[in-house]
Amino acid sequence: YAGTDYNGIWKSTDGGERWSKSSSGLYEGLIVFDIEIDPQDSDTLYVGLGGGVGLVIGNVYKSEDGGATWTLKDDGMPRSSETSTYTNGIFTLAIDPEDPSRLYAGTNFEGAFRSTDGGETWTAINDGLPFRPNSTDYRESVNALALDPHHDHRLSGIIGGEYYIFEAGNWQQVSQGTYDVNTSIARAYLYFHPTISTTLYSAGDRFSKSTDGGVTWTKYLGWSDSGHVEEIAFHRQTPDTIYAATDILMKYWGGVYKSSDQGESWAEASRGITAVPVQSVAIDPQDDAIIHVGAGSGHVYRTEDGGETWSRTYLGSIGISDIAMNPQDPQTIYLASTRFYTSTDRGETYQEVDHVEYPECIDIAADGSAIYVGASFGRGVYRSIDGGSTWSQITETLPVFGNYTCPILSIAVDPHDANTVWAGMQYGGGIARSADGGDTWHVKGLTETNFVEVIAVNPSNSDEILAGGGFWEGSIYKSTDGGETWQEKASGIAFVQDFVYDPRNPRWVYAATEGYGVLRSFNGGESWHDYSSGIFYPVLYSLDITAADPPLLVVGSYSSGLYRRHPSAPQQVHLPLVAR
């Protein structure tokens, strides 16, 4: 069984080869935080759900037919203050293996509950369970519950980031309060070593271990080198071997890790798994087998064989927001992260550039004569006209938000004029144009969009500009008069993160969106249709394309790595349009 984020429960009966929906009767508008199977009757299952702003709502459901149908089972739990339809968010469930009719549930802020009749009724068990600071109404989150096999299946839990046990009707804190066992804002995990009674583990924001029965804890994996540790599993024959599943929460590195020494040391074990957030991608203009990828983890990947094998460099930054190669000298690469980097050896090594602070986006003139970097935190735009040896900072005439220059989210140089530069901003700065290499700027609209994430100038017509902007819902805007007026060409498509023009025809253009995959237009952006077949999850960050015929189009995704395709020329068929 697989529990999803807003798509219910799925079931496979052939070892994961094929999956079918298994959610009849289950409300699918919540996150499935926990699935528990009755150890004595595999057709009986329970799920804990949570959702809403702050995960304040949830429910418990039960199935007695192997997940085919589900029934709500939350009698006795208090109704959410937001709505009478739900309980508080359910983060964790536990079943007594000797008496499966005895269940436990942990909530976001209503405490812990027990059922002795298979979930038909529930009773609070909150004596000793701490309240949140400065509150007498809301309890600390019950992030994880588990039954200790070494102490007569004693109920234990991670509560408010600390380890507790439930004895004689009361919760008692065991950890010393300074070790921060796990700080997950929602679901965490608690495990007991199969054969060593004093060794415990917890997963959530990190992987922590205790060798003294939960009194003291040590972090061995997690923030920031391996992301959010979703869950661990013990090898059945050799329980000192542990596997950890980590995700890319907050843009850190995800994948599977393996330990052979009870979690003391770890090695990556993710070959074949593509859980990498690709925020930026650049193809070498002279050799399309060389591709550079910037990941949300702060890693830079490089391939010289078209993606068959990759090398990886860690720059110690949170997210690589942009990569740009000098079109006249691909040996020289510029990289924007929390800091600014450059490479002069085709990405073999990188050096930090101290003069550029808080970079967000990069573009380089077609002739390589000028480099422009858009920055946040009031830094404005940086410019270099000597190949990056020296930099000048430009903030004058750029729009301000309060006392600071609006953050620059996107930048684009006119392909025909290195002195004509476009900048997209946040906080109502809109889109601005400079005709003198960035010395002076003039706002050209889109101030109502709040975020202007990407700009592209048509390579055959400098008066035709595309921009991706929005607030809660993204749109594609187009100007045909050099930015004097704008028309909305697609809407409701989440943030637009990147554009590229097909080198075969400047009327063909592609867009990477943060929710609607790749969109393609054959009429210069007047109308758009979906071009995402084969992409696992339609949250996309970056695009690049080669000059070959047919070209190589690559797209970087939020959670499943890099995709590639050779786009064919358009056929005379009807294509469904996206929303306008």
mmCIF file of N, CA, C and O in Angstrom, residues 536-578:
data_model
loop_
_atom_site.group_PDB
_atom_site.id
_atom_site.type_symbol
_atom_site.label_atom_id
_atom_site.label_comp_id
_atom_site.label_asym_id
_atom_site.label_seq_id
_atom_site.Cartn_x
_atom_site.Cartn_y
_atom_site.Cartn_z
ATOM 1 N N PHE A 536 7.416 12.456 -14.856
ATOM 2 C CA PHE A 536 6.755 11.826 -13.713
ATOM 3 C C PHE A 536 5.891 12.806 -12.931
ATOM 4 O O PHE A 536 4.757 12.518 -12.586
ATOM 5 N N TYR A 537 6.422 13.977 -12.624
ATOM 6 C CA TYR A 537 5.736 14.920 -11.745
ATOM 7 C C TYR A 537 5.890 16.298 -12.377
ATOM 8 O O TYR A 537 7.005 16.735 -12.633
ATOM 9 N N PRO A 538 4.799 17.020 -12.649
ATOM 10 C CA PRO A 538 4.876 18.192 -13.530
ATOM 11 C C PRO A 538 5.362 19.466 -12.855
ATOM 12 O O PRO A 538 4.976 20.561 -13.260
ATOM 13 N N VAL A 539 6.198 19.376 -11.833
ATOM 14 C CA VAL A 539 6.793 20.555 -11.210
ATOM 15 C C VAL A 539 8.203 20.692 -11.769
ATOM 16 O O VAL A 539 9.101 19.924 -11.422
ATOM 17 N N LEU A 540 8.386 21.676 -12.644
ATOM 18 C CA LEU A 540 9.622 21.797 -13.408
ATOM 19 C C LEU A 540 10.266 23.158 -13.158
ATOM 20 O O LEU A 540 9.582 24.161 -12.981
ATOM 21 N N TYR A 541 11.603 23.164 -13.172
ATOM 22 C CA TYR A 541 12.348 24.360 -12.832
ATOM 23 C C TYR A 541 13.146 24.956 -13.991
ATOM 24 O O TYR A 541 13.437 26.151 -13.977
ATOM 25 N N SER A 542 13.584 24.156 -14.956
ATOM 26 C CA SER A 542 14.598 24.648 -15.884
ATOM 27 C C SER A 542 14.512 23.941 -17.229
ATOM 28 O O SER A 542 14.052 22.805 -17.325
ATOM 29 N N LEU A 543 14.990 24.647 -18.264
ATOM 30 C CA LEU A 543 15.018 24.129 -19.626
ATOM 31 C C LEU A 543 16.324 24.549 -20.300
ATOM 32 O O LEU A 543 16.901 25.576 -19.970
ATOM 33 N N ASP A 544 16.763 23.753 -21.274
ATOM 34 C CA ASP A 544 17.789 24.180 -22.208
ATOM 35 C C ASP A 544 17.608 23.384 -23.495
ATOM 36 O O ASP A 544 16.961 22.317 -23.496
ATOM 37 N N ILE A 545 18.169 23.906 -24.586
ATOM 38 C CA ILE A 545 17.983 23.285 -25.885
ATOM 39 C C ILE A 545 19.242 23.496 -26.713
ATOM 40 O O ILE A 545 19.944 24.496 -26.557
ATOM 41 N N THR A 546 19.537 22.515 -27.577
ATOM 42 C CA THR A 546 20.724 22.619 -28.430
ATOM 43 C C THR A 546 20.345 23.170 -29.796
ATOM 44 O O THR A 546 19.164 23.290 -30.148
ATOM 45 N N ALA A 547 21.370 23.478 -30.591
ATOM 46 C CA ALA A 547 21.162 24.036 -31.926
ATOM 47 C C ALA A 547 21.082 22.967 -33.008
ATOM 48 O O ALA A 547 21.000 23.289 -34.190
ATOM 49 N N ALA A 548 21.094 21.697 -32.650
ATOM 50 C CA ALA A 548 21.061 20.618 -33.643
ATOM 51 C C ALA A 548 19.688 20.532 -34.305
ATOM 52 O O ALA A 548 18.744 21.208 -33.916
ATOM 53 N N ASP A 549 19.581 19.676 -35.308
ATOM 54 C CA ASP A 549 18.301 19.448 -35.969
ATOM 55 C C ASP A 549 18.094 17.933 -36.116
ATOM 56 O O ASP A 549 18.756 17.304 -36.946
ATOM 57 N N PRO A 550 17.204 17.310 -35.351
ATOM 58 C CA PRO A 550 16.374 17.965 -34.338
ATOM 59 C C PRO A 550 17.195 18.305 -33.095
ATOM 60 O O PRO A 550 18.188 17.624 -32.802
ATOM 61 N N PRO A 551 16.790 19.329 -32.367
ATOM 62 C CA PRO A 551 17.552 19.723 -31.184
ATOM 63 C C PRO A 551 17.323 18.764 -30.022
ATOM 64 O O PRO A 551 16.374 17.973 -30.029
ATOM 65 N N LEU A 552 18.184 18.843 -29.047
ATOM 66 C CA LEU A 552 17.999 18.131 -27.786
ATOM 67 C C LEU A 552 17.406 19.111 -26.787
ATOM 68 O O LEU A 552 17.987 20.170 -26.528
ATOM 69 N N LEU A 553 16.239 18.774 -26.255
ATOM 70 C CA LEU A 553 15.572 19.581 -25.232
ATOM 71 C C LEU A 553 15.709 18.857 -23.902
ATOM 72 O O LEU A 553 15.371 17.678 -23.794
ATOM 73 N N VAL A 554 16.219 19.538 -22.890
ATOM 74 C CA VAL A 554 16.338 18.938 -21.560
ATOM 75 C C VAL A 554 15.540 19.782 -20.574
ATOM 76 O O VAL A 554 15.441 21.008 -20.720
ATOM 77 N N VAL A 555 14.948 19.124 -19.588
ATOM 78 C CA VAL A 555 14.134 19.807 -18.593
ATOM 79 C C VAL A 555 14.471 19.245 -17.214
ATOM 80 O O VAL A 555 14.615 18.035 -17.039
ATOM 81 N N GLY A 556 14.627 20.149 -16.249
ATOM 82 C CA GLY A 556 14.933 19.756 -14.880
ATOM 83 C C GLY A 556 13.693 19.798 -14.014
ATOM 84 O O GLY A 556 12.927 20.766 -14.050
ATOM 85 N N SER A 557 13.478 18.735 -13.243
ATOM 86 C CA SER A 557 12.261 18.600 -12.443
ATOM 87 C C SER A 557 12.538 18.807 -10.959
ATOM 88 O O SER A 557 13.677 18.757 -10.504
ATOM 89 N N TYR A 558 11.446 18.995 -10.219
ATOM 90 C CA TYR A 558 11.546 19.200 -8.780
ATOM 91 C C TYR A 558 12.056 17.960 -8.061
ATOM 92 O O TYR A 558 12.854 18.050 -7.147
ATOM 93 N N SER A 559 11.573 16.788 -8.459
ATOM 94 C CA SER A 559 11.841 15.618 -7.632
ATOM 95 C C SER A 559 12.318 14.391 -8.386
ATOM 96 O O SER A 559 12.598 13.375 -7.759
ATOM 97 N N SER A 560 12.408 14.457 -9.705
ATOM 98 C CA SER A 560 12.759 13.234 -10.431
ATOM 99 C C SER A 560 13.824 13.482 -11.489
ATOM 100 O O SER A 560 13.827 12.851 -12.537
ATOM 101 N N GLY A 561 14.743 14.396 -11.212
ATOM 102 C CA GLY A 561 15.916 14.538 -12.026
ATOM 103 C C GLY A 561 15.703 15.243 -13.346
ATOM 104 O O GLY A 561 14.857 16.140 -13.480
ATOM 105 N N LEU A 562 16.465 14.819 -14.330
ATOM 106 C CA LEU A 562 16.558 15.481 -15.620
ATOM 107 C C LEU A 562 15.922 14.612 -16.704
ATOM 108 O O LEU A 562 16.138 13.401 -16.745
ATOM 109 N N TYR A 563 15.141 15.253 -17.576
ATOM 110 C CA TYR A 563 14.514 14.564 -18.705
ATOM 111 C C TYR A 563 15.046 15.143 -20.012
ATOM 112 O O TYR A 563 15.437 16.312 -20.068
ATOM 113 N N ARG A 564 15.037 14.335 -21.073
ATOM 114 C CA ARG A 564 15.495 14.809 -22.370
ATOM 115 C C ARG A 564 14.570 14.309 -23.473
ATOM 116 O O ARG A 564 13.928 13.256 -23.342
ATOM 117 N N ARG A 565 14.537 15.083 -24.569
ATOM 118 C CA ARG A 565 13.669 14.726 -25.689
ATOM 119 C C ARG A 565 14.163 15.460 -26.933
ATOM 120 O O ARG A 565 14.705 16.564 -26.838
ATOM 121 N N HIS A 566 13.968 14.839 -28.101
ATOM 122 C CA HIS A 566 14.264 15.482 -29.372
ATOM 123 C C HIS A 566 12.921 15.885 -29.986
ATOM 124 O O HIS A 566 12.219 15.049 -30.570
ATOM 125 N N PRO A 567 12.528 17.153 -29.877
ATOM 126 C CA PRO A 567 11.198 17.558 -30.354
ATOM 127 C C PRO A 567 11.095 17.470 -31.873
ATOM 128 O O PRO A 567 11.992 17.902 -32.611
ATOM 129 N N SER A 568 10.013 16.908 -32.320
ATOM 130 C CA SER A 568 9.753 16.856 -33.757
ATOM 131 C C SER A 568 9.090 18.152 -34.198
ATOM 132 O O SER A 568 8.580 18.928 -33.391
ATOM 133 N N ALA A 569 9.111 18.392 -35.485
ATOM 134 C CA ALA A 569 8.433 19.559 -36.035
ATOM 135 C C ALA A 569 6.928 19.390 -35.862
ATOM 136 O O ALA A 569 6.424 18.270 -35.774
ATOM 137 N N PRO A 570 6.176 20.492 -35.819
ATOM 138 C CA PRO A 570 4.728 20.385 -35.583
ATOM 139 C C PRO A 570 4.007 19.691 -36.727
ATOM 140 O O PRO A 570 4.394 19.806 -37.896
ATOM 141 N N GLN A 571 2.978 18.957 -36.373
ATOM 142 C CA GLN A 571 2.115 18.305 -37.342
ATOM 143 C C GLN A 571 0.804 19.079 -37.441
ATOM 144 O O GLN A 571 0.427 19.820 -36.521
ATOM 145 N N GLN A 572 0.091 18.901 -38.526
ATOM 146 C CA GLN A 572 -1.176 19.587 -38.707
ATOM 147 C C GLN A 572 -2.287 18.826 -37.995
ATOM 148 O O GLN A 572 -3.129 18.169 -38.592
ATOM 149 N N VAL A 573 -2.244 18.876 -36.644
ATOM 150 C CA VAL A 573 -3.266 18.218 -35.839
ATOM 151 C C VAL A 573 -3.773 19.199 -34.813
ATOM 152 O O VAL A 573 -3.101 20.178 -34.472
ATOM 153 N N HIS A 574 -4.955 18.953 -34.318
ATOM 154 C CA HIS A 574 -5.525 19.807 -33.277
ATOM 155 C C HIS A 574 -4.864 19.474 -31.948
ATOM 156 O O HIS A 574 -4.775 18.312 -31.555
ATOM 157 N N LEU A 575 -4.397 20.486 -31.242
ATOM 158 C CA LEU A 575 -3.759 20.301 -29.939
ATOM 159 C C LEU A 575 -4.578 21.024 -28.879
ATOM 160 O O LEU A 575 -4.941 22.189 -29.052
ATOM 161 N N PRO A 576 -4.891 20.368 -27.755
ATOM 162 C CA PRO A 576 -5.663 21.030 -26.699
ATOM 163 C C PRO A 576 -4.866 22.163 -26.080
ATOM 164 O O PRO A 576 -3.689 22.035 -25.790
ATOM 165 N N LEU A 577 -5.525 23.289 -25.883
ATOM 166 C CA LEU A 577 -4.872 24.459 -25.318
ATOM 167 C C LEU A 577 -4.960 24.437 -23.797
ATOM 168 O O LEU A 577 -5.885 23.879 -23.220
ATOM 169 N N VAL A 578 -3.986 25.093 -23.162
ATOM 170 C CA VAL A 578 -4.074 25.286 -21.720
ATOM 171 C C VAL A 578 -4.976 26.477 -21.450
ATOM 172 O O VAL A 578 -5.384 27.199 -22.356
#
